[in-house]
CSV table of N, CA and C in Angstrom, one decimal:
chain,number,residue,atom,x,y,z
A,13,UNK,N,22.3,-13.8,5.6
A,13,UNK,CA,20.9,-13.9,5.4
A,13,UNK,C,20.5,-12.9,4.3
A,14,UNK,N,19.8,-13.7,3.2
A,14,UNK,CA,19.3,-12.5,2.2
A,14,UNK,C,18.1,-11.5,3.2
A,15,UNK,N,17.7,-10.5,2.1
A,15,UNK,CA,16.7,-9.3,2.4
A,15,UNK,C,15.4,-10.4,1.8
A,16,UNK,N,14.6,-10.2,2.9
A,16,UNK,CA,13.2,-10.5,2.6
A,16,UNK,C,12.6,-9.4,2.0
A,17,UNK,N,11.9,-10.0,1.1
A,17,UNK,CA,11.1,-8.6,0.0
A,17,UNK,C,9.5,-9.6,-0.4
A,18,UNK,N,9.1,-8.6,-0.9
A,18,UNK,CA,7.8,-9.3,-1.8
A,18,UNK,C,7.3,-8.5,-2.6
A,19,UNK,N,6.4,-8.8,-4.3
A,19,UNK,CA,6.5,-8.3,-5.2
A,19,UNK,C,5.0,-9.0,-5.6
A,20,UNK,N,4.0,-7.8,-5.3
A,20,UNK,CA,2.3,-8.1,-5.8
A,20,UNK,C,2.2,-7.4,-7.2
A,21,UNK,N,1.4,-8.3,-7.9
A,21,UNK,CA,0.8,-7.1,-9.2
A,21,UNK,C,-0.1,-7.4,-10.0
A,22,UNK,N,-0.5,-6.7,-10.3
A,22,UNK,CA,-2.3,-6.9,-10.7
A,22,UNK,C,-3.0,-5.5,-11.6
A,23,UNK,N,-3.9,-6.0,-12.4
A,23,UNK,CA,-3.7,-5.4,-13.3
A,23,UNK,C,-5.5,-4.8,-12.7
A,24,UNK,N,-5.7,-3.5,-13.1
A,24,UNK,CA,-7.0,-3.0,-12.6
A,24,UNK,C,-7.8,-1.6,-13.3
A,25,UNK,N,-9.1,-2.3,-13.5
A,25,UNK,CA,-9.9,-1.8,-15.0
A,25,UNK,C,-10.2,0.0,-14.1
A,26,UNK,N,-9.3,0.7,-14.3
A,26,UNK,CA,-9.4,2.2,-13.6
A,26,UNK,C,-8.0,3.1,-14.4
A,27,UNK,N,-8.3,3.9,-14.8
A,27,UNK,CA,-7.0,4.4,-15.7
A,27,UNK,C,-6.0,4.8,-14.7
A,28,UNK,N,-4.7,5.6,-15.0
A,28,UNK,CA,-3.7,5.2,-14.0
A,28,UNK,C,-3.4,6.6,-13.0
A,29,UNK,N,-4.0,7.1,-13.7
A,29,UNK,CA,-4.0,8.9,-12.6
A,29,UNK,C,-5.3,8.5,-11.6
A,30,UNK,N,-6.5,7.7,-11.8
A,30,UNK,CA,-7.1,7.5,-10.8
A,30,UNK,C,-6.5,6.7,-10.0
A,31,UNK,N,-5.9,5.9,-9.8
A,31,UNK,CA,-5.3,4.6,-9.2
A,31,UNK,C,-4.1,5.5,-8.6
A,32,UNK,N,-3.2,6.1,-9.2
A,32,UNK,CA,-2.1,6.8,-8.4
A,32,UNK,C,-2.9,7.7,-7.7
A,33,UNK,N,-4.0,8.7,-7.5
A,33,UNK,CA,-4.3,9.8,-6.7
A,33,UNK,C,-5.5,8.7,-5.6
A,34,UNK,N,-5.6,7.5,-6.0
A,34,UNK,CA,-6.3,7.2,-4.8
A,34,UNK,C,-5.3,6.5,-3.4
A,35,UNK,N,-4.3,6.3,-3.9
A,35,UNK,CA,-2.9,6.0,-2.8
A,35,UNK,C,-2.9,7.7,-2.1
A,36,UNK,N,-2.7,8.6,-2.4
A,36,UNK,CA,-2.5,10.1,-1.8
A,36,UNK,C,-3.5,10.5,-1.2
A,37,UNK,N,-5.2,10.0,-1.8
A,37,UNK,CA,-6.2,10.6,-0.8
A,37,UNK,C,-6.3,10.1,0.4
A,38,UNK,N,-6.5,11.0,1.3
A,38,UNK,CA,-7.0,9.9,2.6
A,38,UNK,C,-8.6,9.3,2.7
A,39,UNK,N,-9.5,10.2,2.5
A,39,UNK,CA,-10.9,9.3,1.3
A,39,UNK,C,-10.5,8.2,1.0
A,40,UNK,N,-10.1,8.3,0.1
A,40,UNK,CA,-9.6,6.6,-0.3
A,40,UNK,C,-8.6,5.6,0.3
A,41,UNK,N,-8.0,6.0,0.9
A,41,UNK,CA,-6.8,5.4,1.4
A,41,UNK,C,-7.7,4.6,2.5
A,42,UNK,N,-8.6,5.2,3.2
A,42,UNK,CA,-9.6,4.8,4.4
A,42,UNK,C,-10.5,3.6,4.1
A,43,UNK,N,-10.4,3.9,2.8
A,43,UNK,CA,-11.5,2.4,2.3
A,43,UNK,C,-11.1,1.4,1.8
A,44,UNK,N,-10.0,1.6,1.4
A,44,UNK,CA,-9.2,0.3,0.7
A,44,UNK,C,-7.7,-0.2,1.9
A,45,UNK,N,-7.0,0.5,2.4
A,45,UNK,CA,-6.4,0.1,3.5
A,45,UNK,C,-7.1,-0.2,4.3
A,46,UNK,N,-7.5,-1.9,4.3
A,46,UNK,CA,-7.5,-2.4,5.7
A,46,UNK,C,-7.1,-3.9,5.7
A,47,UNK,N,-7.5,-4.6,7.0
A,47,UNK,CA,-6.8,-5.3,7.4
A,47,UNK,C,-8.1,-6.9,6.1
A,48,UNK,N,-7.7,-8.1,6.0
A,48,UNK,CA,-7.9,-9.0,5.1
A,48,UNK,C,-9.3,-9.3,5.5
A,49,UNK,N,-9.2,-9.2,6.8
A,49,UNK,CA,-10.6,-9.9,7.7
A,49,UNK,C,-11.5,-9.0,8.5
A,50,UNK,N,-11.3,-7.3,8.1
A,50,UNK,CA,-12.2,-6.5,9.2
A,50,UNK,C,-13.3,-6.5,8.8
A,51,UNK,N,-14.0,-7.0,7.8
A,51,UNK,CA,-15.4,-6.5,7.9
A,51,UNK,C,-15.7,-5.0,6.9
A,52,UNK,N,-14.8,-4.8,6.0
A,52,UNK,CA,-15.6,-3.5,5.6
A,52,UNK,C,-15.4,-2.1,6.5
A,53,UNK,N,-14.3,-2.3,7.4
A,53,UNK,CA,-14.5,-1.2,8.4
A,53,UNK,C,-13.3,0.0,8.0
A,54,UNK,N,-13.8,1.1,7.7
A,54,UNK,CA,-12.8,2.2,7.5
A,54,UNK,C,-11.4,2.4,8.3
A,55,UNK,N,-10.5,2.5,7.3
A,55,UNK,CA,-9.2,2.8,8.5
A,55,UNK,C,-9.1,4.3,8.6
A,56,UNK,N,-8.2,4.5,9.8
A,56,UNK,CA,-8.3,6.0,10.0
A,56,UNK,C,-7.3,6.6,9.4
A,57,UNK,N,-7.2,7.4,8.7
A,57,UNK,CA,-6.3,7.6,7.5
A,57,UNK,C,-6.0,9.4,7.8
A,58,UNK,N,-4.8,9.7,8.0
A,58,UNK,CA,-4.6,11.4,7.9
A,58,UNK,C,-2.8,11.0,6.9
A,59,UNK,N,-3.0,12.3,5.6
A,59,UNK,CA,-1.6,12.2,4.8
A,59,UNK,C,-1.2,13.7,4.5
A,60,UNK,N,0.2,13.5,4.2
A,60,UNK,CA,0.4,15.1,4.3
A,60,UNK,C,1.5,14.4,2.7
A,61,UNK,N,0.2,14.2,1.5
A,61,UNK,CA,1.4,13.8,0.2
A,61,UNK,C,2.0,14.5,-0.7
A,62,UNK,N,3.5,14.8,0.1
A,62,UNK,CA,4.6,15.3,-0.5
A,62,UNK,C,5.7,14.6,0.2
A,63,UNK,N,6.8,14.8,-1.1
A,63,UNK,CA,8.1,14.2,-0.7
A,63,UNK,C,8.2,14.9,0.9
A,64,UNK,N,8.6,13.8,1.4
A,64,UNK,CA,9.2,14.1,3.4
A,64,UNK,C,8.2,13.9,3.9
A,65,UNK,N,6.7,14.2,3.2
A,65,UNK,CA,5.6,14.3,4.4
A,65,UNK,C,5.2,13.0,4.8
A,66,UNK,N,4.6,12.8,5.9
A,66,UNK,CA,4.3,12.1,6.7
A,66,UNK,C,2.8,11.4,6.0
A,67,UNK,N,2.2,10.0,6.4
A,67,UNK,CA,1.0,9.8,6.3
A,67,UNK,C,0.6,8.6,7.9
A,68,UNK,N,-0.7,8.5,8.2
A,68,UNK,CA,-0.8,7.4,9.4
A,68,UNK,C,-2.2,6.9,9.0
A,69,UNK,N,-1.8,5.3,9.3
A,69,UNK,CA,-3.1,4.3,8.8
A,69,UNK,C,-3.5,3.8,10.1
A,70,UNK,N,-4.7,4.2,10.3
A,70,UNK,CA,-4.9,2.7,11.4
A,70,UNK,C,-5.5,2.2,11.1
A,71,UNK,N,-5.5,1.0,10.7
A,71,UNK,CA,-6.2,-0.1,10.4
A,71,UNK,C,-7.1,-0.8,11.6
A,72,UNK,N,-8.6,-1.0,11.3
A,72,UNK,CA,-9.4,-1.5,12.5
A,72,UNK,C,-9.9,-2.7,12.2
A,73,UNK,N,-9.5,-3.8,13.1
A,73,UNK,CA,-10.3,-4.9,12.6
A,73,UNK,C,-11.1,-5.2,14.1
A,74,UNK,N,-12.1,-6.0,14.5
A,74,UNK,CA,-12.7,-6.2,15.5
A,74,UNK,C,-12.0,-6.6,16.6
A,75,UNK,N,-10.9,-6.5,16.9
A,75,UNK,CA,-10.4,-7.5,17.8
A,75,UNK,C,-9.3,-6.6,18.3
A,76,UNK,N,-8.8,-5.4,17.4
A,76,UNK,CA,-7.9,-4.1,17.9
A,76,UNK,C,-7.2,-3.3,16.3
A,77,UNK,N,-6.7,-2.3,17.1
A,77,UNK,CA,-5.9,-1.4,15.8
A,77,UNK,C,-4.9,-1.6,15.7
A,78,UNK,N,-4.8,-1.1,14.0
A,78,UNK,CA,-2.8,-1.9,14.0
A,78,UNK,C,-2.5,-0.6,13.5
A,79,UNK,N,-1.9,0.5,13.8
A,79,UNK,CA,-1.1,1.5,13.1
A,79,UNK,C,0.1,1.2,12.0
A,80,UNK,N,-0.4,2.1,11.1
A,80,UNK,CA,0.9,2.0,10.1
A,80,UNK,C,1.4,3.6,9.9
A,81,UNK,N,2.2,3.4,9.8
A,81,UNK,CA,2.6,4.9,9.2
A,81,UNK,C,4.3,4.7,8.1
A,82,UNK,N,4.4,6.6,8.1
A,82,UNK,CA,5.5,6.2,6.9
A,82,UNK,C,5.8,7.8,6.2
A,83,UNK,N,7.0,7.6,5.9
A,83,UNK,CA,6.9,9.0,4.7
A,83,UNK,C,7.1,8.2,3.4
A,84,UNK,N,6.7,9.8,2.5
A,84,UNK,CA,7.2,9.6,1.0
A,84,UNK,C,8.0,10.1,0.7
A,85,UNK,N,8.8,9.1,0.3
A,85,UNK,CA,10.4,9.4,-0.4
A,85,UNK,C,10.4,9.7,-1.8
A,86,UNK,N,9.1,9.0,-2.6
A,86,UNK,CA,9.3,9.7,-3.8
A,86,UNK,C,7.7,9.7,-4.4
A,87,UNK,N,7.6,10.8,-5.1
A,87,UNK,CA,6.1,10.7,-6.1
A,87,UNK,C,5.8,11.3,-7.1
A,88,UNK,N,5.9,10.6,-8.3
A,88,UNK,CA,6.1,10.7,-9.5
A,88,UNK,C,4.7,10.5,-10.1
A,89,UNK,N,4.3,11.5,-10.3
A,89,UNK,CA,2.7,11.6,-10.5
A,89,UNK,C,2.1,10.7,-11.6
A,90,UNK,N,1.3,9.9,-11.3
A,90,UNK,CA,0.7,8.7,-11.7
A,90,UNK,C,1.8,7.9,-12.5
A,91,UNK,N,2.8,7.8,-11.7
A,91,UNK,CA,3.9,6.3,-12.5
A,91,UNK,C,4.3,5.7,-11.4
A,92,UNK,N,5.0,6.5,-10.2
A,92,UNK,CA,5.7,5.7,-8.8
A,92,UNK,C,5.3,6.7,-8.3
A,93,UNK,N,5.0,5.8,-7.0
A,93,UNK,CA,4.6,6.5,-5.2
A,93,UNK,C,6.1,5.4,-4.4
A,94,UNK,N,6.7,5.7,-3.7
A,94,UNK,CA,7.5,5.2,-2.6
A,94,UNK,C,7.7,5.8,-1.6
A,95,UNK,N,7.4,4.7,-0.4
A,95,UNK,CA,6.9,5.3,1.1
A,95,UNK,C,7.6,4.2,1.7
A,96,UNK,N,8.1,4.8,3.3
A,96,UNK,CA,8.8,4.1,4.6
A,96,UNK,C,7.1,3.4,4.7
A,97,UNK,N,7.2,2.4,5.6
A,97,UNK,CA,6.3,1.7,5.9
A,97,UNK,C,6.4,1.1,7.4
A,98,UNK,N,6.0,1.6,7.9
A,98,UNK,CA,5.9,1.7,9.5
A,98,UNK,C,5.1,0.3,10.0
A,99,UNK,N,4.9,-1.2,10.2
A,99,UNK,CA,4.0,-1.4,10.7
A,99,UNK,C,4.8,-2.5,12.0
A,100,UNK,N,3.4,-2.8,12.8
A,100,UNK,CA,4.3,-3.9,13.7
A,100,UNK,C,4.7,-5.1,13.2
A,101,UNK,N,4.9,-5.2,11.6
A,101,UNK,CA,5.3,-6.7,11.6
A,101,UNK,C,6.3,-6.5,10.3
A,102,UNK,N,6.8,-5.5,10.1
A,102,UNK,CA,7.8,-5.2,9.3
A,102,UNK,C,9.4,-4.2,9.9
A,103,UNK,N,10.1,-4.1,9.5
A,103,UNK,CA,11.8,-3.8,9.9
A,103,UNK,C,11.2,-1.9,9.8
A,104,UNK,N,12.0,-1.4,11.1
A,104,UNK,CA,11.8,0.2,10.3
A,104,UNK,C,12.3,0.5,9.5
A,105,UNK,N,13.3,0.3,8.9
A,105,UNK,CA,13.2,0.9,7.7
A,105,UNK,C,12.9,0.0,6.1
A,106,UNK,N,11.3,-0.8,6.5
A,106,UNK,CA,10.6,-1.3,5.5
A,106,UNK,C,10.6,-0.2,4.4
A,107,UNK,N,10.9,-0.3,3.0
A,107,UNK,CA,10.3,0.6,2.2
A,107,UNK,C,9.0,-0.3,1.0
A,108,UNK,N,8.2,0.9,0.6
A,108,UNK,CA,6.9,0.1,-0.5
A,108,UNK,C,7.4,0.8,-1.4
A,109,UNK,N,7.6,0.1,-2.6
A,109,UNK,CA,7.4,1.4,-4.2
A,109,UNK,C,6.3,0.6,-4.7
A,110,UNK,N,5.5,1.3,-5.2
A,110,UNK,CA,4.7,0.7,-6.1
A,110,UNK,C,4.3,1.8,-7.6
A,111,UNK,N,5.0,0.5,-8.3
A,111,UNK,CA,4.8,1.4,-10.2
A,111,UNK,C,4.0,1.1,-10.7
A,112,UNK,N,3.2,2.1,-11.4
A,112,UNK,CA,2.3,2.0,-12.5
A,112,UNK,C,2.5,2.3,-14.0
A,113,UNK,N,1.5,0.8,-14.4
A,113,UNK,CA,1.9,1.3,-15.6
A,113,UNK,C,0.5,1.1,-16.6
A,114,UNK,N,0.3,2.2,-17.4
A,114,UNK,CA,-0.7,2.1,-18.6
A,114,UNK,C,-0.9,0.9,-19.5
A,115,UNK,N,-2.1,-0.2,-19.1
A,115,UNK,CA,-1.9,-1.1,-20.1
A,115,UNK,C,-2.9,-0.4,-21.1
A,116,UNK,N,-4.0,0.3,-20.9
A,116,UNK,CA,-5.0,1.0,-22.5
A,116,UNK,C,-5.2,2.0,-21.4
A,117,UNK,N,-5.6,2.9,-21.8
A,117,UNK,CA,-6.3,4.3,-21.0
A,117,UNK,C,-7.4,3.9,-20.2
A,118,UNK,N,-8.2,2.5,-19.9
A,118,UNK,CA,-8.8,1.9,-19.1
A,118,UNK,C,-8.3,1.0,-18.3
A,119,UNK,N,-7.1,0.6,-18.1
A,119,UNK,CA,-6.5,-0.2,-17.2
A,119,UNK,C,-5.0,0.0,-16.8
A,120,UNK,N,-4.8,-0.2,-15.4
A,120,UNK,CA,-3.7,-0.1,-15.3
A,120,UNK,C,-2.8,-1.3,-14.5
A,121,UNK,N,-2.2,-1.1,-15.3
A,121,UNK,CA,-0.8,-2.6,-14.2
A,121,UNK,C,0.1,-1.7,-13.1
A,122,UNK,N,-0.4,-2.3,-12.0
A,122,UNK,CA,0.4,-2.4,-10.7
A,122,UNK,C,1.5,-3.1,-10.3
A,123,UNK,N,2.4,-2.8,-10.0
A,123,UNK,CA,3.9,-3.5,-9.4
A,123,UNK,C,4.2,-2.9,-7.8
A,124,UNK,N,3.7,-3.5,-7.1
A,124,UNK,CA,3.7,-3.4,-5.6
A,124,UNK,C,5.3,-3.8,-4.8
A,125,UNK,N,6.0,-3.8,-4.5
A,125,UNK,CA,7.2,-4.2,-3.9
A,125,UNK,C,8.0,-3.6,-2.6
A,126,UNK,N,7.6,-4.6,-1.5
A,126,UNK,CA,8.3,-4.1,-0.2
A,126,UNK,C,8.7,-5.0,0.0
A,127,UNK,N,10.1,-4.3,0.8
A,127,UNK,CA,11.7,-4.8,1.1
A,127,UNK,C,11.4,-4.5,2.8
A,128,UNK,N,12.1,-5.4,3.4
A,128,UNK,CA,13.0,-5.9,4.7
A,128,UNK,C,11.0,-6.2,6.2
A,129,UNK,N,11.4,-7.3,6.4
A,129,UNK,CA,10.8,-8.1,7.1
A,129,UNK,C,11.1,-8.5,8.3
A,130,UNK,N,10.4,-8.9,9.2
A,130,UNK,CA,11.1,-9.3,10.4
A,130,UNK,C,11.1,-11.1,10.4
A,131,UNK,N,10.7,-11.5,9.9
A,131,UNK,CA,10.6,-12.7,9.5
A,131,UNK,C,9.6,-13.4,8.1
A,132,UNK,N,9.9,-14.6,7.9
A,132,UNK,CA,9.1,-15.2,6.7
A,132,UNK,C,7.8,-14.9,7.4
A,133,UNK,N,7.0,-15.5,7.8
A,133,UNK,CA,6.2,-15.4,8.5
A,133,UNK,C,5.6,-13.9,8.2
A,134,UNK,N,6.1,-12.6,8.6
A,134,UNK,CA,5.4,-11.5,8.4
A,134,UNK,C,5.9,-10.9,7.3
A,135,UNK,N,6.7,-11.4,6.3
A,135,UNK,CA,6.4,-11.4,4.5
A,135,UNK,C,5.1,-11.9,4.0
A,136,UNK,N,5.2,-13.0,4.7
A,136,UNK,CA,3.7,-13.8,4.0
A,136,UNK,C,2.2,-13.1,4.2
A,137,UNK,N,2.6,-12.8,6.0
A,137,UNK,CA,1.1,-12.2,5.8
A,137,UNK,C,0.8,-10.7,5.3
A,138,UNK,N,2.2,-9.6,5.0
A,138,UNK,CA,1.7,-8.6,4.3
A,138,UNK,C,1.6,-9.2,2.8
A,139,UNK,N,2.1,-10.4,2.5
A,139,UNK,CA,1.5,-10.6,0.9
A,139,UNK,C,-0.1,-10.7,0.7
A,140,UNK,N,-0.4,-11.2,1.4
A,140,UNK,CA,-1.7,-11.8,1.9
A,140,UNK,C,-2.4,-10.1,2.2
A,141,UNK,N,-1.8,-9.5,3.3
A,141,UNK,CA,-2.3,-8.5,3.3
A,141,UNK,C,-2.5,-7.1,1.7
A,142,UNK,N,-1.5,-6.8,1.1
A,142,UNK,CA,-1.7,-6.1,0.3
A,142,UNK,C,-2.0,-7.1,-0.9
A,143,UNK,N,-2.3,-7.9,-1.1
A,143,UNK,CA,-3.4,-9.1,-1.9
A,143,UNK,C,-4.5,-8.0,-1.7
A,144,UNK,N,-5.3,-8.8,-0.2
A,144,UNK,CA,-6.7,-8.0,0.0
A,144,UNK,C,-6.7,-6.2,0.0
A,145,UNK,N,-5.7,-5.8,0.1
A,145,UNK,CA,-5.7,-4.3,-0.3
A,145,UNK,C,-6.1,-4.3,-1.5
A,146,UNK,N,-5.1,-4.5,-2.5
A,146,UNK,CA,-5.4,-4.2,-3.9
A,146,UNK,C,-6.9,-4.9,-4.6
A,147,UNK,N,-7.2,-5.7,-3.7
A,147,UNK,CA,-8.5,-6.1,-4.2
A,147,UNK,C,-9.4,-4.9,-3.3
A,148,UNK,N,-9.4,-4.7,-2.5
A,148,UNK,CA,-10.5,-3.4,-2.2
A,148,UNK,C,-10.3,-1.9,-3.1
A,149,UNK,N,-9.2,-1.7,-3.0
A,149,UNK,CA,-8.6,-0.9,-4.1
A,149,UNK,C,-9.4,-0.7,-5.3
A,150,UNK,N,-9.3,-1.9,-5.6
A,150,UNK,CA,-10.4,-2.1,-7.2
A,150,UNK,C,-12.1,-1.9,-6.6
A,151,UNK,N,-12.0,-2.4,-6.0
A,151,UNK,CA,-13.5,-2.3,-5.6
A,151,UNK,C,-13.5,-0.9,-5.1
A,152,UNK,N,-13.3,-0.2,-4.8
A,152,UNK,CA,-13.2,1.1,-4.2
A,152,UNK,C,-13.0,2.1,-5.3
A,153,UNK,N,-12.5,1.7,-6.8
A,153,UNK,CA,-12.7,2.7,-7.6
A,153,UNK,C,-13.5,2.4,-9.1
A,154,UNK,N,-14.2,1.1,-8.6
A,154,UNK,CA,-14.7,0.5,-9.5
A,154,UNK,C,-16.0,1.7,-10.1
């Protein structure tokens, strides 16, 4: 059986040190981590961003909370962030890298990519899911 993976990217009118330091804040991480369909509702966000340290998401949607959590394994200040990715519908040892890159000093391209899945099924819906992340993301630093 191959490794299930998936690969988002999208390009977002915010230069690229804002876009990498709003992944580390937990401020921002609270407003753009959430679930496709909550409503606008803040996730509960605590991070400790340094290589090894820890971060925890809970994501709230009306109906219950979904914890994520994770360390960072690597952070390369405004180019790559890579983090374990803890959630209930992914393998423990899911990893995310996501690279940035400068398309003009006003925009930046995104390359999202997380590896190992527990099924097609919950590849699809974190596609789906970090879809509607990176679209609040934008909204969130617009």
């Amino acid at each position: 059986m191959t490794e299930l993976e998936l690969t988002v990217n999208r390009k977002i009118a915010a230069p690229r040190e804002t876009v990498f330091n709003a992944w580390l804040s937990p401020e921002m991480l609270a407003k753009f981590m959430r679930t496709p369909t909550d409503g606008g509702v803040a996730s509960k966000v605590k991070t400790d961003p340094v290589k090894g340290g820890r971060f925890s998401i809970v994501m709230v949607s009306a109906e219950r909370e979904i914890p994520h959590a994770g360390t960072y394994l690597e952070i390369d200040p405004h180019s790559r962030l890579s983090f374990t990715w803890e959630s209930p519908y992914s393998l423990d040892d899911s990893v995310v890298t996501i690279d940035l890159a400068e398309v003009d000093p006003d925009t930046t391209e995104i390359t999202l990519r997380q590896v190992k899945f527990r099924s097609e099924e919950a590849r699809q819906g974190h596609t789906k899911g970090w879809n509607a992340i990176l679209d609040n993301l934008e909204q969130s630093i617009a």
